[in-house]
Amino acid sequence: MKRTGWFWFLLLFAAIAAIVGVSFFYESTPSGTDIIKVDNFLLGTLVEIKAWDQTLDEEAVRASIQSAFDAMRRVESEMSVNMKGSIVHQINDSAGISKVGATSSVIAVLDIAERVSELSGGAFDVRIGAVSHLWDFTSQKAARPPDPKAIAKAVRLITLASVEFSATTGTVYLPVKGMRLDLGGIAKGYAIDVASKALRKAGLGNFIVDAGGDMFVAGTRPNGRKWRIGVRHPRRLGDLMCTLLLSDRAVVTSGDYERFFVYEGRRYHHILDPATGYPATGCQSVTVIAKEATTADALATAIFVMGPERGLKLADRLQDVECLIVGADGARILSRGFGQYLPAVMAVSP
């Protein structure tokens, strides 16, 4: 049987929906307030934007959504580590050679990344690129860990020198040859925030920007209630651990089930510990709720690498940040204020 392009698109959609950390529940809406949905594939995942507005017609809403996608594409073109010609690609190619001109967006992301790195004691580090490019979590061939000597050498590069960047000069420099940036743990969150700002600028106040399960939700559903977001179970495909009620918040999940391979009976996933160069071992998943997706994205990675005990302490001392941690043993750990986002009749399932 011949399979059309639509068949493969729907198959891809189903596959992504099965692995993302959080899910959007679509519900019927009052007449005249239908939720308009547009999706595109970018940032290495399926991105969906859903919005509704009583004062704007459908054409205006769709135009606003398109402007949000355009903003996200600009972020991807600047920060993708794999896209030849991106600013990050140029920075990596020029390591130990010369400074590279960068946009204000790249500088802003590096600034936030530096702060999260300090908060987490180095658990989050965009210099992880020296190690991450050694690993292959996307190949269809039988995967295996990189050579231990290569990993050890790359780990030394992570802390050998700081990333030099300046908003004044608009430049970024990696002082040592072999250093590499990888903004994969923060760029998607930043793209979500950029899209959200574009939608607000266009006059939309009720929307969801969902990039492969990492999202920002604004306003309410057409019925006036908060958006309902499901957090998936890291080990039971298709099951949810809990449902969140959110408005004007970002929610991001980092999980060891997103990209991984099994070699000689051991699971190797894409969330790497900068201290070892190997996948972090303390968690199955971490879900972070924050005011901005950039912060939530970086913190989800940081807390995952830190592990349940240290990660929980970090979340509890930060304002407007809550988290749900699933430890390596499957234990669920909630930050002090996480319960405010759960329906009164619902808890986190085992």
mmCIF file of C-alpha atoms in Angstrom:
data_model
loop_
_atom_site.group_PDB
_atom_site.id
_atom_site.type_symbol
_atom_site.label_atom_id
_atom_site.label_comp_id
_atom_site.label_asym_id
_atom_site.label_seq_id
_atom_site.Cartn_x
_atom_site.Cartn_y
_atom_site.Cartn_z
ATOM 1 C CA MET A 1 0.000 0.000 0.000
ATOM 2 C CA LYS A 2 1.349 3.399 -0.962
ATOM 3 C CA ARG A 3 1.708 5.720 2.020
ATOM 4 C CA THR A 4 1.245 9.429 1.435
ATOM 5 C CA GLY A 5 3.114 12.316 3.004
ATOM 6 C CA TRP A 6 0.194 12.767 5.388
ATOM 7 C CA PHE A 7 0.637 9.197 6.626
ATOM 8 C CA TRP A 8 4.240 9.869 7.575
ATOM 9 C CA PHE A 9 3.376 13.237 9.122
ATOM 10 C CA LEU A 10 0.702 11.642 11.316
ATOM 11 C CA LEU A 11 3.077 8.826 12.238
ATOM 12 C CA LEU A 12 5.713 11.391 13.248
ATOM 13 C CA PHE A 13 3.106 13.336 15.223
ATOM 14 C CA ALA A 14 2.034 10.206 17.085
ATOM 15 C CA ALA A 15 5.626 9.279 17.879
ATOM 16 C CA ILE A 16 6.405 12.712 19.283
ATOM 17 C CA ALA A 17 3.169 12.797 21.268
ATOM 18 C CA ALA A 18 4.164 9.488 22.827
ATOM 19 C CA ILE A 19 7.528 10.673 24.156
ATOM 20 C CA VAL A 20 7.049 14.277 25.237
ATOM 21 C CA GLY A 21 7.042 15.097 28.905
ATOM 22 C CA VAL A 22 3.799 17.038 29.073
ATOM 23 C CA SER A 23 0.612 17.004 27.063
ATOM 24 C CA PHE A 24 -2.146 19.456 26.220
ATOM 25 C CA PHE A 25 -5.752 18.370 26.776
ATOM 26 C CA TYR A 26 -8.089 19.674 24.090
ATOM 27 C CA GLU A 27 -11.639 20.272 25.280
ATOM 28 C CA SER A 28 -14.772 21.469 23.520
ATOM 29 C CA THR A 29 -15.201 25.227 23.628
ATOM 30 C CA PRO A 30 -18.099 27.656 23.547
ATOM 31 C CA SER A 31 -19.348 28.655 20.105
ATOM 32 C CA GLY A 32 -17.348 31.515 18.592
ATOM 33 C CA THR A 33 -14.297 30.866 20.744
ATOM 34 C CA ASP A 34 -12.705 27.916 18.981
ATOM 35 C CA ILE A 35 -9.054 27.266 19.701
ATOM 36 C CA ILE A 36 -6.993 27.792 16.561
ATOM 37 C CA LYS A 37 -4.060 25.414 16.241
ATOM 38 C CA VAL A 38 -1.060 25.581 13.903
ATOM 39 C CA ASP A 39 1.961 23.268 13.993
ATOM 40 C CA ASN A 40 5.396 23.223 12.395
ATOM 41 C CA PHE A 41 8.502 21.086 12.707
ATOM 42 C CA LEU A 42 11.437 23.086 14.031
ATOM 43 C CA LEU A 43 13.992 23.016 16.839
ATOM 44 C CA GLY A 44 14.187 19.285 16.212
ATOM 45 C CA THR A 45 10.614 18.654 17.330
ATOM 46 C CA LEU A 46 6.960 19.288 16.543
ATOM 47 C CA VAL A 47 5.973 22.768 17.711
ATOM 48 C CA GLU A 48 2.288 23.548 18.195
ATOM 49 C CA ILE A 49 0.802 26.940 18.930
ATOM 50 C CA LYS A 50 -2.808 27.094 20.080
ATOM 51 C CA ALA A 51 -4.635 30.371 20.635
ATOM 52 C CA TRP A 52 -8.078 31.879 20.914
ATOM 53 C CA ASP A 53 -9.407 35.420 21.135
ATOM 54 C CA GLN A 54 -12.917 36.871 21.199
ATOM 55 C CA THR A 55 -11.898 40.188 19.630
ATOM 56 C CA LEU A 56 -9.674 38.996 16.770
ATOM 57 C CA ASP A 57 -10.886 37.095 13.726
ATOM 58 C CA GLU A 58 -9.332 33.791 12.692
ATOM 59 C CA GLU A 59 -7.163 35.374 10.010
ATOM 60 C CA ALA A 60 -5.622 37.788 12.520
ATOM 61 C CA VAL A 61 -4.982 35.006 15.033
ATOM 62 C CA ARG A 62 -3.321 32.839 12.381
ATOM 63 C CA ALA A 63 -1.145 35.762 11.271
ATOM 64 C CA SER A 64 -0.059 36.284 14.880
ATOM 65 C CA ILE A 65 0.786 32.610 15.238
ATOM 66 C CA GLN A 66 2.851 32.779 12.060
ATOM 67 C CA SER A 67 4.840 35.711 13.445
ATOM 68 C CA ALA A 68 5.549 33.631 16.552
ATOM 69 C CA PHE A 69 6.848 30.764 14.415
ATOM 70 C CA ASP A 70 9.041 33.205 12.493
ATOM 71 C CA ALA A 71 10.543 34.370 15.790
ATOM 72 C CA MET A 72 11.277 30.776 16.803
ATOM 73 C CA ARG A 73 12.958 30.070 13.467
ATOM 74 C CA ARG A 74 15.274 33.023 14.034
ATOM 75 C CA VAL A 75 16.308 31.549 17.371
ATOM 76 C CA GLU A 76 16.950 28.184 15.734
ATOM 77 C CA SER A 77 19.023 29.777 12.965
ATOM 78 C CA GLU A 78 21.185 31.471 15.592
ATOM 79 C CA MET A 79 21.509 28.796 18.287
ATOM 80 C CA SER A 80 21.372 25.410 16.583
ATOM 81 C CA VAL A 81 24.576 23.474 17.174
ATOM 82 C CA ASN A 82 24.014 21.391 14.053
ATOM 83 C CA MET A 83 22.830 24.035 11.590
ATOM 84 C CA LYS A 84 25.804 25.074 9.495
ATOM 85 C CA GLY A 85 26.102 28.847 9.479
ATOM 86 C CA SER A 86 24.336 29.360 12.808
ATOM 87 C CA ILE A 87 26.040 31.704 15.245
ATOM 88 C CA VAL A 88 26.741 28.847 17.657
ATOM 89 C CA HIS A 89 28.242 26.817 14.822
ATOM 90 C CA GLN A 90 30.510 29.749 13.944
ATOM 91 C CA ILE A 91 31.527 30.208 17.580
ATOM 92 C CA ASN A 92 32.512 26.548 17.844
ATOM 93 C CA ASP A 93 34.454 26.651 14.575
ATOM 94 C CA SER A 94 36.344 29.724 15.816
ATOM 95 C CA ALA A 95 37.299 28.309 19.227
ATOM 96 C CA GLY A 96 40.831 29.339 20.122
ATOM 97 C CA ILE A 97 41.051 31.466 16.974
ATOM 98 C CA SER A 98 38.845 34.553 17.057
ATOM 99 C CA LYS A 99 35.804 36.275 18.486
ATOM 100 C CA VAL A 100 32.485 35.904 16.666
ATOM 101 C CA GLY A 101 29.793 38.532 16.311
ATOM 102 C CA ALA A 102 26.596 37.464 18.067
ATOM 103 C CA THR A 103 23.032 38.723 18.350
ATOM 104 C CA SER A 104 21.563 40.107 21.551
ATOM 105 C CA SER A 105 19.545 36.876 21.826
ATOM 106 C CA VAL A 106 22.648 34.683 21.927
ATOM 107 C CA ILE A 107 24.262 36.994 24.484
ATOM 108 C CA ALA A 108 21.102 36.944 26.620
ATOM 109 C CA VAL A 109 20.957 33.147 26.594
ATOM 110 C CA LEU A 110 24.627 32.875 27.554
ATOM 111 C CA ASP A 111 24.025 35.289 30.425
ATOM 112 C CA ILE A 112 21.091 33.243 31.761
ATOM 113 C CA ALA A 113 23.054 30.023 31.270
ATOM 114 C CA GLU A 114 25.953 31.414 33.295
ATOM 115 C CA ARG A 115 23.625 32.305 36.173
ATOM 116 C CA VAL A 116 21.993 28.861 36.198
ATOM 117 C CA SER A 117 25.436 27.258 36.088
ATOM 118 C CA GLU A 118 26.445 29.225 39.179
ATOM 119 C CA LEU A 119 23.200 28.354 40.985
ATOM 120 C CA SER A 120 23.594 24.661 40.211
ATOM 121 C CA GLY A 121 27.283 24.384 40.993
ATOM 122 C CA GLY A 122 28.086 23.623 37.372
ATOM 123 C CA ALA A 123 25.413 20.965 36.852
ATOM 124 C CA PHE A 124 24.187 23.051 33.929
ATOM 125 C CA ASP A 125 26.978 24.131 31.600
ATOM 126 C CA VAL A 126 26.661 25.160 27.946
ATOM 127 C CA ARG A 127 30.311 24.188 27.458
ATOM 128 C CA ILE A 128 29.001 20.606 27.502
ATOM 129 C CA GLY A 129 29.289 20.722 23.702
ATOM 130 C CA ALA A 130 32.851 19.440 24.002
ATOM 131 C CA VAL A 131 31.332 16.186 25.275
ATOM 132 C CA SER A 132 27.863 16.072 23.707
ATOM 133 C CA HIS A 133 29.172 16.034 20.145
ATOM 134 C CA LEU A 134 30.918 12.732 20.940
ATOM 135 C CA TRP A 135 27.612 11.018 21.712
ATOM 136 C CA ASP A 136 25.085 9.898 19.103
ATOM 137 C CA PHE A 137 21.518 9.561 20.353
ATOM 138 C CA THR A 138 19.879 9.937 16.947
ATOM 139 C CA SER A 139 21.576 7.366 14.718
ATOM 140 C CA GLN A 140 19.574 4.429 13.426
ATOM 141 C CA LYS A 141 22.685 2.274 13.673
ATOM 142 C CA ALA A 142 23.535 0.298 16.794
ATOM 143 C CA ALA A 143 24.784 2.966 19.196
ATOM 144 C CA ARG A 144 27.493 2.608 21.781
ATOM 145 C CA PRO A 145 29.238 4.986 24.229
ATOM 146 C CA PRO A 146 32.209 7.014 22.973
ATOM 147 C CA ASP A 147 35.769 6.044 23.800
ATOM 148 C CA PRO A 148 36.379 6.744 27.532
ATOM 149 C CA LYS A 149 39.656 8.519 26.758
ATOM 150 C CA ALA A 150 37.882 10.890 24.370
ATOM 151 C CA ILE A 151 35.262 11.643 27.021
ATOM 152 C CA ALA A 152 37.910 12.335 29.677
ATOM 153 C CA LYS A 153 39.734 14.710 27.339
ATOM 154 C CA ALA A 154 36.491 16.536 26.472
ATOM 155 C CA VAL A 155 35.479 16.871 30.140
ATOM 156 C CA ARG A 156 38.740 18.715 30.848
ATOM 157 C CA LEU A 157 37.839 21.220 28.119
ATOM 158 C CA ILE A 158 34.534 22.066 29.835
ATOM 159 C CA THR A 159 36.168 23.777 32.803
ATOM 160 C CA LEU A 160 39.463 24.763 31.205
ATOM 161 C CA ALA A 161 38.309 28.287 30.342
ATOM 162 C CA SER A 162 35.205 30.456 30.618
ATOM 163 C CA VAL A 163 33.065 31.530 27.691
ATOM 164 C CA GLU A 164 33.933 35.154 26.959
ATOM 165 C CA PHE A 165 30.926 37.185 25.848
ATOM 166 C CA SER A 166 30.002 40.851 25.921
ATOM 167 C CA ALA A 167 26.755 42.687 25.316
ATOM 168 C CA THR A 168 28.787 45.850 24.715
ATOM 169 C CA THR A 169 30.871 44.460 21.864
ATOM 170 C CA GLY A 170 28.311 41.876 20.770
ATOM 171 C CA THR A 171 30.916 39.129 20.562
ATOM 172 C CA VAL A 172 31.471 35.607 21.895
ATOM 173 C CA TYR A 173 34.805 33.824 22.184
ATOM 174 C CA LEU A 174 35.859 30.338 23.241
ATOM 175 C CA PRO A 175 39.507 30.791 24.315
ATOM 176 C CA VAL A 176 40.661 27.183 23.866
ATOM 177 C CA LYS A 177 40.614 25.152 20.677
ATOM 178 C CA GLY A 178 38.261 22.200 21.087
ATOM 179 C CA MET A 179 35.822 24.037 23.346
ATOM 180 C CA ARG A 180 32.247 23.821 22.073
ATOM 181 C CA LEU A 181 28.949 25.410 23.010
ATOM 182 C CA ASP A 182 25.753 23.373 23.109
ATOM 183 C CA LEU A 183 22.657 25.435 23.914
ATOM 184 C CA GLY A 184 20.344 22.437 23.609
ATOM 185 C CA GLY A 185 19.412 22.645 27.284
ATOM 186 C CA ILE A 186 18.179 26.238 27.085
ATOM 187 C CA ALA A 187 17.595 27.422 23.501
ATOM 188 C CA LYS A 188 14.215 25.722 23.098
ATOM 189 C CA GLY A 189 12.960 27.435 26.235
ATOM 190 C CA TYR A 190 14.201 30.764 24.938
ATOM 191 C CA ALA A 191 12.455 30.172 21.604
ATOM 192 C CA ILE A 192 9.209 29.469 23.465
ATOM 193 C CA ASP A 193 9.557 32.750 25.370
ATOM 194 C CA VAL A 194 10.295 34.677 22.165
ATOM 195 C CA ALA A 195 7.189 33.198 20.536
ATOM 196 C CA SER A 196 5.080 34.031 23.589
ATOM 197 C CA LYS A 197 6.237 37.638 23.500
ATOM 198 C CA ALA A 198 5.366 37.843 19.794
ATOM 199 C CA LEU A 199 1.845 36.574 20.510
ATOM 200 C CA ARG A 200 1.338 39.044 23.353
ATOM 201 C CA LYS A 201 2.634 41.866 21.160
ATOM 202 C CA ALA A 202 -0.016 40.911 18.601
ATOM 203 C CA GLY A 203 -2.705 41.270 21.247
ATOM 204 C CA LEU A 204 -3.252 37.614 22.128
ATOM 205 C CA GLY A 205 -3.605 36.756 25.792
ATOM 206 C CA ASN A 206 -4.825 33.152 25.661
ATOM 207 C CA PHE A 207 -2.461 30.655 24.072
ATOM 208 C CA ILE A 208 -0.096 27.721 24.417
ATOM 209 C CA VAL A 209 3.313 27.489 22.774
ATOM 210 C CA ASP A 210 4.223 23.797 22.913
ATOM 211 C CA ALA A 211 7.644 22.706 21.649
ATOM 212 C CA GLY A 212 7.726 18.946 21.952
ATOM 213 C CA GLY A 213 6.117 19.002 25.391
ATOM 214 C CA ASP A 214 8.006 22.018 26.751
ATOM 215 C CA MET A 215 5.581 24.889 26.832
ATOM 216 C CA PHE A 216 4.344 28.256 27.983
ATOM 217 C CA VAL A 217 0.644 28.666 28.705
ATOM 218 C CA ALA A 218 -1.013 32.082 28.844
ATOM 219 C CA GLY A 219 -4.440 33.185 29.994
ATOM 220 C CA THR A 220 -7.239 30.650 30.130
ATOM 221 C CA ARG A 221 -9.287 28.234 28.106
ATOM 222 C CA PRO A 222 -12.385 29.692 26.419
ATOM 223 C CA ASN A 223 -14.478 28.530 29.386
ATOM 224 C CA GLY A 224 -12.439 30.794 31.672
ATOM 225 C CA ARG A 225 -10.626 27.967 33.429
ATOM 226 C CA LYS A 226 -6.895 27.387 33.567
ATOM 227 C CA TRP A 227 -5.228 25.213 30.956
ATOM 228 C CA ARG A 228 -4.927 21.513 31.860
ATOM 229 C CA ILE A 229 -1.478 20.053 31.226
ATOM 230 C CA GLY A 230 -0.614 16.386 31.734
ATOM 231 C CA VAL A 231 2.812 15.248 32.933
ATOM 232 C CA ARG A 232 3.720 11.868 31.474
ATOM 233 C CA HIS A 233 4.974 8.896 33.406
ATOM 234 C CA PRO A 234 8.673 8.326 32.628
ATOM 235 C CA ARG A 235 8.334 4.546 32.489
ATOM 236 C CA ARG A 236 4.717 3.796 31.531
ATOM 237 C CA LEU A 237 4.182 4.911 27.946
ATOM 238 C CA GLY A 238 0.846 6.677 27.538
ATOM 239 C CA ASP A 239 0.244 7.096 31.290
ATOM 240 C CA LEU A 240 0.229 10.395 33.160
ATOM 241 C CA MET A 241 1.651 11.023 36.609
ATOM 242 C CA CYS A 242 -0.494 14.083 37.190
ATOM 243 C CA THR A 243 -2.440 16.921 35.609
ATOM 244 C CA LEU A 244 -1.423 20.543 36.159
ATOM 245 C CA LEU A 245 -3.690 23.588 36.119
ATOM 246 C CA LEU A 246 -1.647 26.459 34.709
ATOM 247 C CA SER A 247 -1.955 30.048 33.577
ATOM 248 C CA ASP A 248 0.897 32.369 32.611
ATOM 249 C CA ARG A 249 3.512 29.784 33.452
ATOM 250 C CA ALA A 250 6.105 27.706 31.642
ATOM 251 C CA VAL A 251 6.426 23.975 32.234
ATOM 252 C CA VAL A 252 9.391 21.948 30.995
ATOM 253 C CA THR A 253 10.284 18.295 31.525
ATOM 254 C CA SER A 254 13.704 16.698 31.144
ATOM 255 C CA GLY A 255 13.566 12.900 31.013
ATOM 256 C CA ASP A 256 15.864 9.976 30.367
ATOM 257 C CA TYR A 257 13.238 8.498 28.017
ATOM 258 C CA GLU A 258 13.411 11.277 25.404
ATOM 259 C CA ARG A 259 16.587 10.275 23.563
ATOM 260 C CA PHE A 260 18.499 7.199 24.628
ATOM 261 C CA PHE A 261 19.968 3.887 23.604
ATOM 262 C CA VAL A 262 20.644 0.659 25.459
ATOM 263 C CA TYR A 263 24.113 -0.847 25.266
ATOM 264 C CA GLU A 264 25.075 -4.054 27.064
ATOM 265 C CA GLY A 265 21.974 -3.777 29.234
ATOM 266 C CA ARG A 266 22.541 -0.176 30.347
ATOM 267 C CA ARG A 267 20.465 2.842 29.342
ATOM 268 C CA TYR A 268 22.442 5.807 27.996
ATOM 269 C CA HIS A 269 20.401 9.002 27.655
ATOM 270 C CA HIS A 270 21.130 12.489 26.331
ATOM 271 C CA ILE A 271 21.225 14.441 29.619
ATOM 272 C CA LEU A 272 24.951 14.514 30.274
ATOM 273 C CA ASP A 273 26.706 15.393 33.517
ATOM 274 C CA PRO A 274 29.428 17.997 32.798
ATOM 275 C CA ALA A 275 31.514 16.563 35.638
ATOM 276 C CA THR A 276 31.747 13.068 34.137
ATOM 277 C CA GLY A 277 30.803 13.363 30.471
ATOM 278 C CA TYR A 278 28.337 10.506 30.928
ATOM 279 C CA PRO A 279 24.535 10.520 31.356
ATOM 280 C CA ALA A 280 23.390 11.729 34.774
ATOM 281 C CA THR A 281 22.149 8.849 36.918
ATOM 282 C CA GLY A 282 20.039 10.302 39.723
ATOM 283 C CA CYS A 283 16.683 10.874 38.019
ATOM 284 C CA GLN A 284 14.181 9.455 35.563
ATOM 285 C CA SER A 285 12.552 12.828 34.922
ATOM 286 C CA VAL A 286 12.312 16.381 36.231
ATOM 287 C CA THR A 287 9.407 18.746 35.562
ATOM 288 C CA VAL A 288 9.932 22.436 36.327
ATOM 289 C CA ILE A 289 7.311 25.183 36.477
ATOM 290 C CA ALA A 290 8.549 28.775 36.250
ATOM 291 C CA LYS A 291 7.523 32.192 34.973
ATOM 292 C CA GLU A 292 9.657 31.840 31.843
ATOM 293 C CA ALA A 293 10.463 28.841 29.664
ATOM 294 C CA THR A 294 14.143 29.790 29.368
ATOM 295 C CA THR A 295 14.556 29.467 33.122
ATOM 296 C CA ALA A 296 12.437 26.319 33.328
ATOM 297 C CA ASP A 297 14.379 24.667 30.503
ATOM 298 C CA ALA A 298 17.813 25.280 32.021
ATOM 299 C CA LEU A 299 16.688 24.383 35.542
ATOM 300 C CA ALA A 300 15.067 21.122 34.428
ATOM 301 C CA THR A 301 18.426 20.009 33.057
ATOM 302 C CA ALA A 302 20.342 21.328 36.072
ATOM 303 C CA ILE A 303 18.090 19.622 38.627
ATOM 304 C CA PHE A 304 18.170 16.370 36.662
ATOM 305 C CA VAL A 305 21.977 16.375 36.748
ATOM 306 C CA MET A 306 22.112 17.426 40.410
ATOM 307 C CA GLY A 307 19.850 14.573 41.480
ATOM 308 C CA PRO A 308 16.820 14.586 43.805
ATOM 309 C CA GLU A 309 18.382 15.807 47.046
ATOM 310 C CA ARG A 310 20.492 18.671 45.726
ATOM 311 C CA GLY A 311 18.000 19.497 42.988
ATOM 312 C CA LEU A 312 15.113 19.852 45.437
ATOM 313 C CA LYS A 313 17.153 22.187 47.638
ATOM 314 C CA LEU A 314 17.864 24.387 44.628
ATOM 315 C CA ALA A 315 14.206 24.557 43.579
ATOM 316 C CA ASP A 316 13.019 25.320 47.103
ATOM 317 C CA ARG A 317 15.335 28.285 47.477
ATOM 318 C CA LEU A 318 14.329 29.888 44.158
ATOM 319 C CA GLN A 319 11.357 32.217 43.905
ATOM 320 C CA ASP A 320 8.549 31.300 41.466
ATOM 321 C CA VAL A 321 10.120 27.925 40.673
ATOM 322 C CA GLU A 322 8.546 24.560 41.477
ATOM 323 C CA CYS A 323 9.507 21.056 40.448
ATOM 324 C CA LEU A 324 8.441 17.429 40.383
ATOM 325 C CA ILE A 325 11.379 15.018 40.507
ATOM 326 C CA VAL A 326 11.186 11.322 39.726
ATOM 327 C CA GLY A 327 14.291 9.700 41.164
ATOM 328 C CA ALA A 328 16.198 6.832 39.614
ATOM 329 C CA ASP A 329 14.296 4.496 41.952
ATOM 330 C CA GLY A 330 10.939 5.880 40.788
ATOM 331 C CA ALA A 331 10.278 7.902 43.957
ATOM 332 C CA ARG A 332 8.267 11.129 43.416
ATOM 333 C CA ILE A 333 9.539 14.256 45.125
ATOM 334 C CA LEU A 334 7.670 17.580 45.003
ATOM 335 C CA SER A 335 9.010 21.025 45.834
ATOM 336 C CA ARG A 336 7.203 22.956 48.560
ATOM 337 C CA GLY A 337 4.812 24.850 46.315
ATOM 338 C CA PHE A 338 4.243 22.325 43.530
ATOM 339 C CA GLY A 339 0.887 21.292 44.979
ATOM 340 C CA GLN A 340 -0.675 24.656 44.115
ATOM 341 C CA TYR A 341 -0.710 23.595 40.455
ATOM 342 C CA LEU A 342 -2.488 20.295 41.090
ATOM 343 C CA PRO A 343 -6.303 19.989 41.091
ATOM 344 C CA ALA A 344 -7.655 19.671 44.623
ATOM 345 C CA VAL A 345 -8.849 16.107 43.983
ATOM 346 C CA MET A 346 -5.695 14.900 42.246
ATOM 347 C CA ALA A 347 -2.253 13.921 43.454
ATOM 348 C CA VAL A 348 0.849 12.574 41.768
ATOM 349 C CA SER A 349 0.270 8.922 40.881
ATOM 350 C CA PRO A 350 2.904 6.268 41.649
#
